[in-house]
Amino acid sequence: MVNYGGDEVSALVLDIGTSTTRAGYAGDDTPKAIIPTCYGFKKDPSAEEDVSMSEAGQENDASPKKDKIITYVGNNGPTIWHDGMEIAHPVRDGLIEDFSPIPALIGHAFRDIMRCEPKEHPIFVTEPAWNTAANRERMAEIMFEEFEVPAFYIANTGVLNAFAAGKGSALVIDIGHDTASVTPVIDGFVLRKGLVHSALPQLVRAHAHHHLTSQNSARPGIQLLPHQLIASKMPVEPAVPPNFTLRSDRESGTTETFRKWYEDREVEEWIQGVAGVLDQGWNEQFAAQRGARHYEFPTGYNYYFGAERYLVGEQYFSHSPQLVASNPNLPKTIPNLITQSLSACDPDLRQVLMGNVVLTGGGSLFAGLSERLSNELARNFAHVKIHAPGNPTERRYGGWLGGSILASLGTFHQLWISREEWQEHGKKIVAQRCK
Amino acid sequence: MSANDILDVLNIQRDGVNQPAKKKLKSNDQVAHSRQTGMARELYNLLGPNTPPINLSNNNNANSREKLAFKPSPWTRMPFKANSKNAHGPQLYHWVKGSKEFLERESKEKSYFFDKYNVGVELPELVDEELFDKFMDEIKEDRKASEPKQEQPSEEKEEQGQNKSSDGEKDGQQDANGVSKDKSETDEGDKQQTSSEKDNEVDDWTYEETKELFELCKAFELKWHLVFDRFRYEGRTLEDLKDHFYKLCAKILEHQENSNPSLIESLQSYSKTKETERKKYLESLLKRTPAEIAEEESLVIEARRFELAAKKMLVERSHLLTLLDSPQSSQSVQQYQSSQGLANLYNNLMILDKHQKKRQLQQQQRSNIPTNQGPVPPPIPVAASSSFKKDRTFQTHLQQYLSGLLKQQQASGVNLKHESSAIQQLLAKRLTVKEEEAYGIYYHANEKLTPGVILRSTQKLPGLQQRQSVLKSVNNVLQELDIPTVGGTNWKPIMPTRKTMTKYDELLRSVVALLDVKRGKDKLESEIKLIKSQRGLQ
């Protein structure tokens, strides 16, 4: 108990991200349940069907009153095709926009996957550093009122990422699914003035989507069809038009949001699998020298992607002039974010922050990104030290891991907001306790 | 283990008949036990009469019995409150080692283990609004009172600081004059602002603002960067916050009884101007481009190199100075006895000469005397031989001249004849005995000279042309007299100058003569003795 200051109170840690929701026990090194945050829903034609559908255990009623809507959550939720199923994203810009599916998501993660009852455990929730007061209070409300947890705490991911890296003060560069953020953390607290974030990963994905689907001199535009719609396909040589048959029975029932969600997923997969960034700035020759990489799409079309795969990563560091000219409100690049964040910080702190740069988030696993970033930073700052965990789990679930560490510390337990306090003080206790 | 066992171990005999029988029985038992442990009988027998491991077998038994009786220590899921100050804190559960009853008893006395780390900073409580206004007035008055006195020096300081920072900038960015100008302009502006604001600035702090400041300071335990980050009112710098907080705290503490005077003093010693100055300077440091940083670093390295070079030169100079005095009589001369040592000495002296020559050349240039005037020998100073030191410089005049000559010869062999005539001229000049001595000129009047160059150290002394036995006894005599020789057959003085060589030769001859005389004397004495004894005189 006294070793390393840890004291297990079997707390649960919940980290709701844009792409995945992570849940697990405090003190573990990886989350037990990792489920997509997006969910499928459709209007229920009849109440009877609702009963028959619930046997699979992947779907939950959003609320018993609106019994006309069935939601599909979890790992087998949005990925399984349903006739007329729409896909929705409750989290936008890192913030929870739509709270209606959140209880279902949380319940699914805790009850169906972890097989534990939230009523018996203190729950530790994460939030982005730019979370609104209303949002976190709503979260506390869900936890206390719907899940009846005995104790609750909410901490922000910037601080937790710093803790996961073992640092009290750090400049956390978190590249997530939708948002890239730079958070200065000093003595375990976020400096809100230096906090910046941008929707850069969305731009990168949109650009990659456009690049893949549009025709160029070497290949035709690629069809990003979901594999759920493909009945059969024949293996083909690289760069040869695909040979596949569609499931015509499903075509009419496939919604636009499902297609969009799938395309986004496919592009993301392509980026993670193939794309990279050169460590010394854009150079066509170097990019060509690196060699091509093979990728096969669900249609069976496969291709060796050469220098073009390195163009994708450049977007993180610089925007092409024509892009800037066409769109003045572009999301800021990572170096821009860092300089903006640092200039808002006290000069006394800059040296500390640059010596403790923590690179985290699933988007940062992009091939060559950490090398490029360290090169970029070394050009502008003296004594830069980047901490980028080599373990992909640690990088992707850094926020959860920090929460797991924090919630298992003996010194932390005095910070929990108890049910009693919630009932006594109401919403304002959240802001009081969680600074 | 019974008392009998202990007595057995200690070899204490107990009175009584049945005791030994019992003992035997027991030992048999033990043998049986030990066989069970798996030790081979032969090996066990080898142990001989040495102490049978009574304890060992007993312990084995006890261990297995203990194992059977082992109860796992209980762990209990105990409820606890993490924060003893917060009665409404959550009831949390953790597993603790120990039985439930024991832990329940204990938990009443003890608080949570980590509760002791839940400590905050001690800050003075903010006073009510009336007192706050009073304090603010006092602070204002204090400032006004101190202003006429402090204004002058503080301004000077500011100026100095500015000069320093602008100097630093000039060093750092010589070409970016515009920037530093801008900077100093803004500095001046700031200064004017601060001086004009000084009066009304204090009033600016409202009670609400101050209240928030105090709350934040307490919440973030005086982590000023965080306090500044969360402070909601616009237009305050971090230094403003610190200044106001420290000033007000000092006032509050002064107002209290039994306050710590040193704490108040340290609170009052905070200087906002200095702090802003420092931050400005730091910012200008951080704003340097990598090129500027690199330039600065290279300058630092160069400066360090210069320092090192200066140090090295000092060392070299001291070496040369010691060389100047060499060969010292106190030092061993041995190293110069071989031809290599001599060559070294020569080289050293040549280097020394070159140095001096250079210096003299410079002197000559300074006094506008053309250096290459032609083959005119250097004038021999009048006081050339007045002292040893001057002698040396005087010698080097000549040497310098000769070495210069050699160089010229190497450059062009045309002038050779002129040069040799110059030496002849020099030689033809009438030299006094002292001058001759100084130049080392010696006329070999009626000596046979072997052709070619010889080293004097390899020269054979004429006094040494003796028989081997004589040489041996000569050696003995020299050793008795403590006269240093090189040793071996080839005797010579350690420092074979002409004078010493002649002296040495003289010495050898006289020693030989002395030995001859002695031998003759001994011979005569023995003869006298013989004759006396023959004649029966004794």
mmCIF file of N, CA and C in Angstrom, chain A residues 7 10 29 43 68 76 150 198 253 306 322 409:
data_model
loop_
_atom_site.group_PDB
_atom_site.id
_atom_site.type_symbol
_atom_site.label_atom_id
_atom_site.label_comp_id
_atom_site.label_asym_id
_atom_site.label_seq_id
_atom_site.Cartn_x
_atom_site.Cartn_y
_atom_site.Cartn_z
ATOM 1 N N ASP A 7 -2.658 3.366 -3.716
ATOM 2 C CA ASP A 7 -3.673 2.803 -2.838
ATOM 3 C C ASP A 7 -4.899 2.502 -3.692
ATOM 4 N N SER A 10 -10.257 0.460 -6.230
ATOM 5 C CA SER A 10 -10.984 -0.109 -7.369
ATOM 6 C C SER A 10 -11.826 0.945 -8.078
ATOM 7 N N ASP A 29 -2.535 -0.877 -16.799
ATOM 8 C CA ASP A 29 -1.737 -0.111 -17.754
ATOM 9 C C ASP A 29 -2.431 0.045 -19.103
ATOM 10 N N LYS A 43 -34.583 4.615 -36.720
ATOM 11 C CA LYS A 43 -35.945 4.716 -36.206
ATOM 12 C C LYS A 43 -36.524 3.323 -36.188
ATOM 13 N N LYS A 68 -38.923 4.899 -30.147
ATOM 14 C CA LYS A 68 -38.905 4.800 -31.609
ATOM 15 C C LYS A 68 -37.483 4.688 -32.158
ATOM 16 N N ASN A 76 -19.381 -3.846 -31.903
ATOM 17 C CA ASN A 76 -20.246 -4.411 -32.924
ATOM 18 C C ASN A 76 -21.424 -3.488 -33.197
ATOM 19 N N PRO A 150 -20.556 6.263 -6.311
ATOM 20 C CA PRO A 150 -20.308 6.785 -4.959
ATOM 21 C C PRO A 150 -19.397 8.012 -4.976
ATOM 22 N N SER A 198 -6.513 22.912 -32.765
ATOM 23 C CA SER A 198 -7.038 23.131 -34.103
ATOM 24 C C SER A 198 -7.516 21.814 -34.677
ATOM 25 N N GLY A 253 -30.742 0.571 -48.466
ATOM 26 C CA GLY A 253 -30.844 0.806 -47.027
ATOM 27 C C GLY A 253 -29.629 1.496 -46.444
ATOM 28 N N GLY A 306 3.594 5.663 -53.794
ATOM 29 C CA GLY A 306 4.998 6.100 -53.747
ATOM 30 C C GLY A 306 5.148 7.396 -52.993
ATOM 31 N N GLN A 322 -1.289 27.681 -52.175
ATOM 32 C CA GLN A 322 -2.584 27.795 -52.856
ATOM 33 C C GLN A 322 -3.724 27.430 -51.916
ATOM 34 N N LEU A 409 -3.517 6.602 -6.881
ATOM 35 C CA LEU A 409 -2.578 7.163 -5.897
ATOM 36 C C LEU A 409 -3.293 7.421 -4.570
#
